[in-house]
Coordinates of N, CA and C and ligand atoms in Angstrom, one line a residue:
M1 N 43.9 10.2 56.0 CA 44.6 9.1 56.4 C 45.4 8.2 55.3
P2 N 46.3 7.9 55.3 CA 46.9 6.7 54.4 C 46.6 5.7 54.4
M3 N 45.4 5.4 53.7 CA 44.7 4.1 53.6 C 45.5 3.1 53.2
G4 N 46.4 3.4 52.2 CA 47.0 2.2 51.6 C 48.0 2.1 52.2
T5 N 48.8 2.9 53.3 CA 49.7 2.4 54.1 C 49.0 1.4 55.1
V6 N 47.7 1.6 55.7 CA 46.9 0.8 56.4 C 47.3 -0.6 55.9
N7 N 46.5 -0.8 54.8 CA 46.3 -1.8 54.3 C 47.7 -2.9 54.4
L8 N 48.4 -2.3 53.8 CA 49.4 -2.8 53.4 C 50.3 -3.5 54.9
L9 N 50.2 -2.2 55.7 CA 50.8 -2.8 57.3 C 50.3 -3.8 57.9
R10 N 48.9 -3.9 57.5 CA 48.1 -5.1 57.6 C 48.5 -6.2 57.4
L11 N 48.8 -6.3 55.8 CA 49.4 -7.6 55.4 C 50.7 -7.7 55.5
A12 N 51.7 -6.8 56.0 CA 52.7 -7.1 56.6 C 52.8 -7.8 58.1
R13 N 51.8 -7.6 58.9 CA 51.3 -8.1 60.3 C 51.1 -9.6 59.9
E14 N 50.0 -9.6 58.9 CA 49.5 -11.1 58.7 C 50.7 -11.7 58.1
T15 N 51.7 -11.6 57.4 CA 52.4 -12.5 56.2 C 54.0 -12.3 57.4
G16 N 54.1 -11.4 58.2 CA 55.6 -11.4 58.7 C 56.4 -10.5 57.8
A17 N 56.1 -10.1 56.9 CA 57.1 -9.4 55.8 C 57.5 -8.2 56.5
T18 N 59.0 -7.6 55.7 CA 59.3 -6.4 56.4 C 58.5 -5.2 55.5
F19 N 58.4 -4.3 56.1 CA 57.9 -3.2 55.4 C 58.7 -1.8 55.3
L20 N 58.8 -1.7 54.2 CA 59.8 -0.4 53.6 C 58.9 0.7 53.4
Q21 N 58.8 1.7 54.3 CA 58.0 2.8 54.1 C 59.0 3.9 53.1
A22 N 58.7 4.3 51.9 CA 59.4 5.5 51.1 C 59.0 6.6 51.5
S23 N 59.6 7.2 52.6 CA 59.2 8.4 53.2 C 59.7 9.6 52.2
T24 N 59.9 11.0 52.8 CA 60.5 11.7 52.2 C 61.0 12.9 52.8
S25 N 62.0 13.6 52.2 CA 62.3 14.8 52.8 C 61.3 16.2 53.0
E26 N 59.9 15.8 52.2 CA 59.0 16.7 52.5 C 58.3 16.7 54.0
I27 N 58.8 15.6 55.1 CA 58.7 15.6 56.2 C 59.2 16.9 56.7
Y28 N 60.1 17.2 56.1 CA 60.9 18.4 57.4 C 60.3 20.1 56.6
G29 N 59.5 19.8 55.6 CA 59.1 21.0 55.3 C 59.6 22.2 54.4
D30 N 59.4 23.4 55.0 CA 60.3 24.3 54.8 C 61.1 24.3 55.8
A31 N 62.3 23.6 56.2 CA 63.3 23.4 57.1 C 63.8 24.7 57.6
Q32 N 63.8 24.9 59.0 CA 64.5 26.1 59.5 C 66.0 25.8 60.1
V33 N 66.2 24.4 59.6 CA 67.7 24.0 60.2 C 68.4 23.3 58.7
Q34 N 69.8 23.5 59.0 CA 70.2 23.0 57.7 C 71.5 22.3 58.1
P35 N 71.9 21.3 57.7 CA 71.2 20.4 57.0 C 70.2 19.6 58.1
Q36 N 69.2 18.9 57.3 CA 68.1 18.2 58.0 C 68.5 16.7 58.5
S37 N 68.5 17.0 59.7 CA 69.0 15.5 60.4 C 67.4 14.8 60.7
E38 N 67.5 13.6 61.1 CA 66.3 12.8 61.6 C 65.5 13.1 62.7
T39 N 66.2 13.9 63.7 CA 65.6 14.6 64.7 C 65.0 15.7 64.7
Y40 N 65.1 16.4 63.6 CA 64.2 17.5 63.3 C 62.8 17.0 62.9
Y41 N 62.1 18.0 63.6 CA 60.6 17.1 63.5 C 60.0 18.2 62.4
G42 N 60.9 19.4 61.8 CA 60.2 19.8 60.4 C 59.1 20.8 60.9
H43 N 59.0 21.6 59.5 CA 58.4 23.0 59.6 C 57.3 23.1 58.4
V44 N 56.0 22.2 58.6 CA 55.3 22.2 57.5 C 54.1 22.9 57.8
N45 N 53.5 23.7 56.7 CA 52.2 24.3 56.4 C 51.3 23.3 56.5
P46 N 50.4 23.0 57.5 CA 49.3 22.0 57.1 C 48.2 22.0 56.1
I47 N 48.2 23.7 55.8 CA 47.2 23.8 55.2 C 47.5 24.3 53.7
G48 N 48.4 23.9 53.2 CA 49.1 24.8 52.1 C 48.9 23.7 50.7
P49 N 49.6 24.2 49.8 CA 49.3 23.4 48.3 C 50.1 22.1 48.7
R50 N 51.0 21.9 49.3 CA 51.9 20.7 49.4 C 51.2 20.0 50.7
A51 N 50.4 20.4 51.6 CA 50.2 19.7 52.7 C 49.5 18.3 52.7
C52 N 49.1 18.2 51.2 CA 48.4 16.7 51.4 C 49.4 15.8 51.1
Y53 N 50.4 16.0 50.4 CA 51.5 15.0 50.2 C 52.3 15.0 51.9
D54 N 52.6 16.2 52.5 CA 53.8 16.6 53.4 C 52.9 15.7 54.7
E55 N 51.9 16.2 54.6 CA 51.2 15.4 55.7 C 50.9 14.3 55.7
G56 N 50.0 13.5 54.6 CA 49.8 12.3 54.0 C 51.5 11.5 54.5
K57 N 52.4 11.8 54.2 CA 53.7 11.2 54.6 C 53.9 11.2 56.1
R58 N 53.9 12.2 56.6 CA 54.2 12.4 57.9 C 53.1 11.2 58.5
C59 N 52.0 11.3 58.4 CA 50.7 10.6 58.8 C 51.1 8.8 58.7
A60 N 51.5 8.5 57.5 CA 52.1 7.5 56.9 C 53.4 6.9 57.9
E61 N 54.1 7.7 58.3 CA 55.3 7.5 59.1 C 55.0 7.1 60.8
T62 N 53.8 8.0 61.2 CA 53.4 7.7 62.4 C 52.4 6.4 62.7
I63 N 51.9 6.1 61.3 CA 51.0 4.6 61.6 C 52.1 3.4 61.3
C64 N 53.5 3.8 60.6 CA 54.3 2.4 60.6 C 54.9 2.2 62.1
F65 N 55.3 3.4 63.0 CA 55.7 3.3 64.1 C 54.6 2.5 65.2
D66 N 53.3 3.2 65.1 CA 52.3 2.5 65.6 C 52.3 1.0 65.5
Y67 N 52.4 0.8 64.1 CA 52.1 -0.9 63.7 C 53.4 -1.4 64.5
H68 N 54.4 -1.1 64.3 CA 55.8 -1.5 64.9 C 55.7 -1.7 66.6
R69 N 55.2 -0.5 67.2 CA 55.3 -0.5 68.7 C 53.8 -1.6 69.2
Q70 N 52.9 -1.8 68.3 CA 51.9 -2.2 69.1 C 51.7 -4.0 68.7
Y71 N 52.0 -4.2 67.3 CA 52.0 -5.4 66.7 C 53.1 -6.0 66.4
G72 N 54.4 -5.4 66.6 CA 55.7 -5.8 66.5 C 56.1 -6.3 64.6
V73 N 55.4 -5.2 64.2 CA 55.9 -5.2 62.3 C 57.2 -5.0 62.5
R74 N 57.9 -5.6 61.1 CA 59.5 -5.0 61.3 C 59.4 -3.8 60.3
I75 N 59.6 -2.6 60.5 CA 59.4 -1.7 59.6 C 60.7 -1.2 59.2
K76 N 61.0 -0.4 58.2 CA 62.1 0.4 57.6 C 61.6 2.0 56.9
V77 N 61.8 2.9 57.6 CA 61.5 4.2 57.4 C 62.8 4.7 56.9
V78 N 62.6 4.8 55.5 CA 63.5 5.8 54.5 C 63.0 7.0 54.2
R79 N 63.9 8.4 54.5 CA 62.9 9.6 54.1 C 64.1 9.7 52.5
I80 N 63.5 9.8 51.6 CA 64.0 9.8 50.3 C 63.9 11.6 50.0
F81 N 65.1 12.1 49.8 CA 65.7 13.2 49.0 C 65.7 13.1 47.8
N82 N 65.5 14.4 47.3 CA 65.7 14.7 45.5 C 66.2 13.7 44.8
T83 N 65.5 12.8 43.9 CA 66.3 11.5 43.3 C 66.1 12.1 41.9
Y84 N 67.0 11.9 41.1 CA 67.0 11.9 39.4 C 67.6 10.9 38.9
G85 N 67.6 10.6 37.5 CA 68.1 9.8 36.8 C 67.2 9.2 35.4
P86 N 67.9 8.6 34.5 CA 67.0 7.9 33.3 C 65.8 7.4 33.9
R87 N 64.6 7.5 33.0 CA 63.3 7.2 33.3 C 62.8 8.3 33.9
L88 N 63.2 8.9 34.4 CA 62.3 10.4 35.0 C 61.3 10.2 33.7
S89 N 59.7 10.6 34.5 CA 58.9 11.0 33.4 C 58.8 12.7 33.1
P90 N 58.9 12.8 31.6 CA 59.2 14.0 30.9 C 58.0 15.1 31.7
A91 N 57.1 14.1 32.2 CA 55.8 15.2 32.5 C 55.8 15.7 34.2
D92 N 56.7 15.1 34.4 CA 56.8 15.0 36.0 C 56.7 16.2 36.4
G93 N 57.4 17.2 35.9 CA 57.9 18.6 36.1 C 58.8 18.7 37.3
R94 N 59.5 17.7 37.5 CA 60.7 17.7 38.4 C 61.8 18.9 37.9
V95 N 62.6 19.7 38.8 CA 63.6 20.1 38.1 C 64.3 19.6 37.1
A96 N 64.9 18.3 37.6 CA 65.9 17.7 36.3 C 65.3 17.8 35.4
S97 N 64.0 16.9 35.0 CA 63.6 16.6 33.7 C 63.3 17.9 33.2
N98 N 62.7 18.9 33.8 CA 62.1 19.9 33.1 C 63.6 20.7 32.3
F99 N 64.4 20.8 33.0 CA 65.4 21.7 32.8 C 66.2 21.0 31.7
I100 N 66.1 19.8 31.7 CA 66.8 19.0 30.6 C 66.2 18.9 29.3
L101 N 64.9 18.6 29.4 CA 64.0 18.8 28.4 C 64.1 20.1 27.6
Q102 N 64.1 21.1 28.7 CA 63.7 22.4 27.9 C 65.5 22.9 27.3
A103 N 66.6 22.4 28.0 CA 67.7 22.8 27.3 C 68.0 21.8 25.9
L104 N 67.5 20.8 26.1 CA 67.5 20.2 24.7 C 66.8 20.5 23.6
R105 N 65.5 21.0 23.8 CA 64.9 21.8 22.7 C 65.3 23.5 22.5
D106 N 66.2 23.7 23.3 CA 66.4 25.1 23.3 C 65.2 26.0 23.7
K107 N 64.4 25.4 24.6 CA 63.3 26.2 24.8 C 63.9 27.1 26.4
P108 N 62.9 28.3 26.7 CA 63.3 28.7 28.0 C 63.4 27.7 29.3
I109 N 64.7 28.3 29.9 CA 64.7 27.5 31.1 C 64.0 28.0 32.5
T110 N 62.8 27.2 33.0 CA 62.0 27.8 33.7 C 62.4 28.2 35.1
I111 N 63.2 29.0 35.7 CA 63.5 28.8 37.4 C 62.2 29.5 37.9
Y112 N 61.6 28.8 38.8 CA 60.6 29.2 39.6 C 61.6 30.3 40.9
G113 N 61.0 31.5 40.9 CA 61.9 32.3 41.9 C 63.1 33.0 41.6
D114 N 63.8 33.2 42.5 CA 65.1 33.8 41.6 C 66.4 32.7 41.8
G115 N 65.8 31.4 41.6 CA 66.7 30.5 41.7 C 67.9 29.9 42.8
S116 N 67.8 31.0 44.3 CA 68.6 30.9 44.9 C 68.8 29.7 46.1
Q117 N 67.2 29.1 45.9 CA 66.5 28.1 46.6 C 67.6 27.1 46.2
T118 N 67.7 26.0 47.7 CA 69.0 24.9 46.9 C 68.5 23.5 47.1
R119 N 68.7 22.5 46.3 CA 68.3 21.2 46.5 C 69.8 20.2 46.5
S120 N 69.6 19.1 47.0 CA 70.7 17.9 46.9 C 70.2 16.8 46.2
L121 N 70.4 16.7 44.7 CA 70.1 15.8 44.0 C 70.8 14.5 44.1
C122 N 70.0 13.4 44.1 CA 70.9 11.8 44.4 C 70.7 11.5 43.2
Y123 N 71.7 10.6 42.4 CA 71.4 9.9 41.4 C 70.6 8.5 41.9
V124 N 69.9 7.8 41.1 CA 69.0 7.1 41.3 C 70.0 5.6 41.6
D125 N 71.0 5.0 41.0 CA 71.5 3.9 41.5 C 72.0 4.1 42.7
D126 N 72.4 5.2 43.1 CA 72.8 5.6 44.6 C 71.8 5.2 45.7
M127 N 70.7 5.9 45.2 CA 69.2 5.7 46.0 C 68.8 4.1 46.2
I128 N 69.0 3.3 44.9 CA 68.5 2.0 45.2 C 69.7 1.1 46.2
G129 N 70.6 1.8 45.7 CA 71.9 1.0 46.5 C 71.4 1.5 48.4
G130 N 71.1 2.6 48.3 CA 70.7 2.7 50.1 C 69.4 1.9 50.3
L131 N 68.4 2.0 49.5 CA 66.9 1.4 49.7 C 67.2 -0.2 50.0
A132 N 68.5 -0.7 49.1 CA 68.6 -2.1 49.6 C 69.2 -2.5 50.9
A133 N 70.2 -1.3 50.9 CA 71.3 -1.7 52.3 C 70.3 -1.7 53.7
M134 N 69.2 -0.8 53.3 CA 68.4 -0.6 54.3 C 67.4 -1.8 54.6
M135 N 67.2 -2.7 53.5 CA 66.6 -3.9 53.9 C 67.3 -4.9 54.3
D136 N 68.6 -5.0 54.0 CA 69.5 -5.9 54.4 C 69.9 -5.5 55.9
S137 N 69.9 -4.4 56.3 CA 70.1 -3.9 58.2 C 69.4 -5.1 58.9
N138 N 69.8 -5.0 59.8 CA 69.2 -5.8 61.3 C 67.9 -5.1 61.5
D139 N 67.1 -6.2 62.0 CA 65.7 -6.0 62.4 C 65.4 -4.7 63.6
D140 N 66.5 -4.4 64.4 CA 66.4 -3.3 65.2 C 67.0 -1.8 64.2
V141 N 66.7 -2.1 63.3 CA 67.2 -0.7 62.4 C 65.9 -0.3 61.6
T142 N 65.0 0.7 62.3 CA 63.7 0.8 61.9 C 63.8 2.2 61.1
G143 N 64.9 3.1 61.3 CA 64.7 4.6 60.6 C 64.0 4.9 62.0
P144 N 63.4 6.4 61.3 CA 63.7 7.3 60.4 C 65.1 7.4 59.6
I145 N 65.6 7.1 58.7 CA 67.0 7.4 58.2 C 67.1 8.0 56.7
N146 N 67.6 9.5 56.6 CA 67.5 10.0 55.5 C 68.5 9.5 54.3
L147 N 68.1 9.4 52.9 CA 68.8 8.8 52.0 C 69.0 10.1 51.2
G148 N 70.0 10.4 50.7 CA 70.0 11.3 49.9 C 71.5 11.7 49.6
N149 N 71.7 12.6 48.8 CA 73.2 13.2 48.3 C 73.3 14.7 49.0
P150 N 74.2 15.0 49.6 CA 74.5 15.9 50.9 C 75.0 17.1 49.9
D151 N 75.5 16.7 48.6 CA 75.9 17.9 47.7 C 75.0 18.7 47.1
E152 N 75.0 19.9 47.8 CA 73.6 21.2 47.9 C 74.2 21.9 46.7
H153 N 73.3 22.4 45.7 CA 73.2 23.2 44.9 C 72.3 24.1 45.0
T154 N 72.3 25.6 44.4 CA 71.1 26.1 44.0 C 70.6 25.8 43.0
I155 N 69.4 26.2 42.6 CA 68.6 26.0 41.3 C 69.1 26.6 40.1
R156 N 69.8 27.7 40.3 CA 70.3 28.6 39.2 C 71.6 27.7 39.0
E157 N 72.6 27.2 39.8 CA 73.6 26.3 39.5 C 73.2 25.0 38.7
I158 N 72.3 24.5 39.0 CA 71.4 23.6 38.4 C 71.3 23.7 36.4
A159 N 70.6 24.7 36.6 CA 69.8 25.2 35.4 C 71.5 25.3 34.6
D160 N 72.6 26.2 35.3 CA 73.6 26.6 34.6 C 74.4 25.2 34.0
L161 N 74.7 24.3 35.2 CA 75.1 22.8 34.5 C 74.6 22.2 33.6
I162 N 73.3 22.0 33.6 CA 72.7 21.4 32.6 C 72.8 22.2 31.1
M163 N 72.6 23.3 31.3 CA 72.7 24.3 29.8 C 74.2 23.8 29.6
S164 N 75.3 23.8 30.5 CA 76.6 23.7 29.7 C 76.6 22.1 29.3
I165 N 76.3 21.4 30.1 CA 76.4 19.8 29.6 C 75.7 19.6 28.3
T166 N 74.7 20.2 28.1 CA 73.7 20.1 26.8 C 74.4 21.1 25.8
D167 N 75.0 22.1 26.1 CA 75.4 23.1 25.1 C 74.3 23.6 24.3
S168 N 73.3 24.4 25.4 CA 71.7 24.7 25.0 C 72.0 26.2 24.8
K169 N 71.3 26.5 23.7 CA 71.0 27.8 23.4 C 70.0 28.8 24.2
S170 N 69.2 27.7 25.2 CA 68.1 28.2 25.9 C 68.4 29.4 26.6
K171 N 67.5 30.1 27.0 CA 67.6 31.3 27.7 C 67.0 31.1 29.1
I172 N 67.5 31.6 30.3 CA 66.7 31.4 31.5 C 65.5 32.5 31.9
T173 N 64.6 31.9 32.2 CA 63.5 32.7 32.7 C 63.2 32.6 34.3
F174 N 62.6 33.9 34.8 CA 62.3 33.7 35.9 C 60.8 34.0 36.3
G175 N 59.9 32.8 36.9 CA 58.8 33.1 37.1 C 58.4 32.7 38.7
P176 N 57.0 32.7 38.8 CA 56.9 32.9 40.1 C 57.0 31.8 41.4
V177 N 57.3 32.2 42.2 CA 57.8 30.9 43.4 C 56.4 30.1 43.7
P178 N 56.7 28.6 43.9 CA 55.6 28.0 44.2 C 55.3 28.4 45.8
E179 N 53.9 28.1 46.1 CA 53.6 28.6 47.7 C 54.4 27.3 48.8
D180 N 54.9 27.5 49.5 CA 55.6 27.0 50.7 C 56.8 26.1 49.9
D181 N 57.4 26.4 48.8 CA 58.6 26.0 48.0 C 59.6 26.0 49.1
P182 N 60.4 24.6 49.5 CA 61.5 24.8 50.4 C 62.6 25.7 50.2
Q183 N 63.3 26.4 50.7 CA 64.0 27.2 50.5 C 65.6 26.6 50.5
K184 N 65.9 25.6 51.4 CA 67.1 25.2 51.6 C 67.0 23.4 51.8
R185 N 67.6 22.8 51.0 CA 67.4 21.1 51.3 C 68.3 20.5 51.2
R186 N 68.9 20.0 52.4 CA 70.7 19.4 52.4 C 70.3 18.0 53.2
P187 N 70.3 16.5 53.3 CA 70.1 15.7 54.1 C 71.5 15.6 54.9
D188 N 71.5 15.4 56.1 CA 72.5 14.8 57.1 C 72.3 13.5 56.9
I189 N 73.6 12.9 56.3 CA 73.4 11.5 56.3 C 74.0 10.6 57.1
S190 N 74.4 11.2 58.2 CA 75.5 11.0 59.2 C 74.9 9.1 59.6
L191 N 73.5 9.2 59.9 CA 72.8 8.2 60.3 C 73.0 6.6 59.3
A192 N 72.9 7.3 57.8 CA 72.8 6.1 57.0 C 74.4 5.6 56.6
I193 N 75.4 6.5 57.3 CA 76.7 6.1 56.7 C 76.9 5.1 57.9
E194 N 76.5 5.7 59.2 CA 76.6 4.9 60.6 C 76.3 3.3 60.6
K195 N 74.5 3.6 60.3 CA 73.9 2.2 60.4 C 73.8 1.3 59.1
L196 N 74.2 1.9 57.9 CA 74.1 1.1 56.5 C 75.4 1.0 55.9
N197 N 76.6 1.9 56.5 CA 77.7 1.9 55.6 C 77.3 2.2 54.2
W198 N 76.4 3.0 54.0 CA 76.1 3.9 52.7 C 76.5 5.2 52.6
R199 N 76.8 5.6 51.5 CA 76.6 7.0 50.9 C 77.0 7.0 49.5
P200 N 76.3 8.0 49.1 CA 76.2 8.1 47.4 C 77.6 8.3 47.1
T201 N 77.8 8.0 45.6 CA 79.2 8.2 45.2 C 79.0 9.0 43.5
V202 N 77.7 8.9 43.1 CA 77.7 9.3 41.6 C 77.8 11.2 41.8
E203 N 78.7 11.5 41.3 CA 78.8 13.1 41.1 C 77.9 13.9 40.3
L204 N 77.2 14.9 40.7 CA 76.0 15.5 40.0 C 76.3 15.7 38.4
E205 N 77.5 15.9 38.3 CA 77.7 16.4 36.6 C 77.5 14.9 35.8
T206 N 78.1 13.7 36.6 CA 78.1 12.4 35.9 C 76.9 11.8 35.9
G207 N 76.2 12.2 36.9 CA 74.7 11.7 36.7 C 73.8 12.6 35.7
L208 N 74.1 13.6 35.7 CA 73.0 14.5 34.8 C 73.5 14.3 33.2
A209 N 74.6 14.1 33.3 CA 75.2 13.6 31.8 C 74.4 12.2 31.5
R210 N 74.5 11.6 32.5 CA 73.8 9.7 32.0 C 72.4 10.3 31.5
T211 N 71.6 11.1 32.5 CA 70.3 11.5 32.6 C 69.9 12.3 30.9
I212 N 70.9 13.0 30.7 CA 70.9 13.9 29.5 C 70.8 12.8 28.2
G213 N 72.0 11.8 28.5 CA 71.7 10.9 27.5 C 70.7 9.9 27.5
Y214 N 70.1 9.6 28.4 CA 68.9 9.2 28.3 C 67.8 10.1 27.5
F215 N 67.7 11.2 27.8 CA 66.5 12.2 27.3 C 66.8 12.4 25.7
R216 N 67.9 12.4 25.5 CA 68.3 12.8 24.2 C 67.8 11.7 23.3
R217 N 68.2 10.5 23.8 CA 67.8 9.1 23.1 C 66.3 9.2 23.0
Q218 N 65.6 9.7 24.0 CA 64.4 9.3 23.9 C 63.4 10.4 23.2
F219 N 64.3 11.7 23.5 CA 63.8 12.6 22.5 C 64.0 12.3 21.1
S220 N 65.3 12.1 20.4 CA 65.4 11.7 19.2 C 64.3 10.7 18.5
M221 N 63.6 9.5 19.5 CA 62.8 8.7 19.2 C 61.6 9.1 19.0
D222 N 61.4 10.4 19.8 CA 60.0 11.1 19.3 C 60.0 11.7 18.0
M223 N 61.2 12.2 17.4 CA 61.1 13.1 16.4 C 60.6 12.3 15.2
P224 N 59.7 12.9 14.5 CA 59.6 12.3 13.1 C 60.7 12.1 12.4
G225 N 61.1 11.3 11.5 CA 61.9 11.1 10.9 C 63.2 11.0 11.0
Ligands
UDP301 N1 61.8 24.1 40.0 C1 62.1 25.2 39.1 N2 61.6 25.2 37.6 C2 61.1 23.8 37.3 C3 60.9 22.7 38.2 C4 61.1 23.1 39.4 O1 62.8 26.2 39.5 O2 60.8 24.0 36.4 C5 62.2 24.4 41.6 C6 61.5 24.2 42.4 O3 60.6 25.9 42.5 C7 62.1 23.8 43.3 C8 63.1 22.7 43.1 O4 63.3 23.2 41.5 O5 62.6 25.1 44.5 C9 63.1 21.6 43.0 O6 61.6 21.4 42.6 P1 61.2 19.6 42.3 O7 59.9 20.1 41.8 O8 62.2 18.9 41.5 O9 61.4 19.0 43.6 P2 60.7 19.5 45.3 O10 60.1 21.0 45.4 O11 59.9 18.5 45.2 O12 62.0 19.3 46.2

């Protein structure tokens, strides 16, 4: 049970604050439909290594809606799809940060599996615009609403693009695929367009170039001399 969510919902109930739940595309698990719309209930392994996150987030959405129904708490539930940009933690292990750091250091690019799995990466500024639009929406807009960029790419394509922007000498390596790694992920953002008048505008290449610029600056600061 996500106790942090419950405590914050209690606080929202006491203070009358609006509650934003940063939910996730992991709600959909290894989705069997493409793209994923909010009406899809998902395909989640409840006992796998990702389950504590996936089921925790699913349970948190449930509690939000219970507090909304039972106590009238104003809730805003957004399902955030893969997001990237400057200030990603280099130790986070996410695809964009891993590949960028590896490419800048001319180290092997670690593709898990054959790289045919897909993700749709949303630039952080776009995501923040979506979150702000959600908070500005009318009280009857509770969500869940998908926020993400529907521009879908294979992991291999993302690796190639990062190598080309960085002009890297890295070689690509293929490792084991993580258990329950979703094979295809792309948000249906029709609801966000309709209810929030929001859609992402930053192209992948532009966003990656900005992110690479950030890591390049960080990386050169970390280097002695
Ligand atoms: N991935 C990869 N190499 C890496 C990091 C990630 O091939 O060094 C793959 C990972 O297997 C997944 C995709 O990239 O298919 C996105 O992974 P990430 O952890 O960024 O996000 P999530 O899986 O949570 O969507």
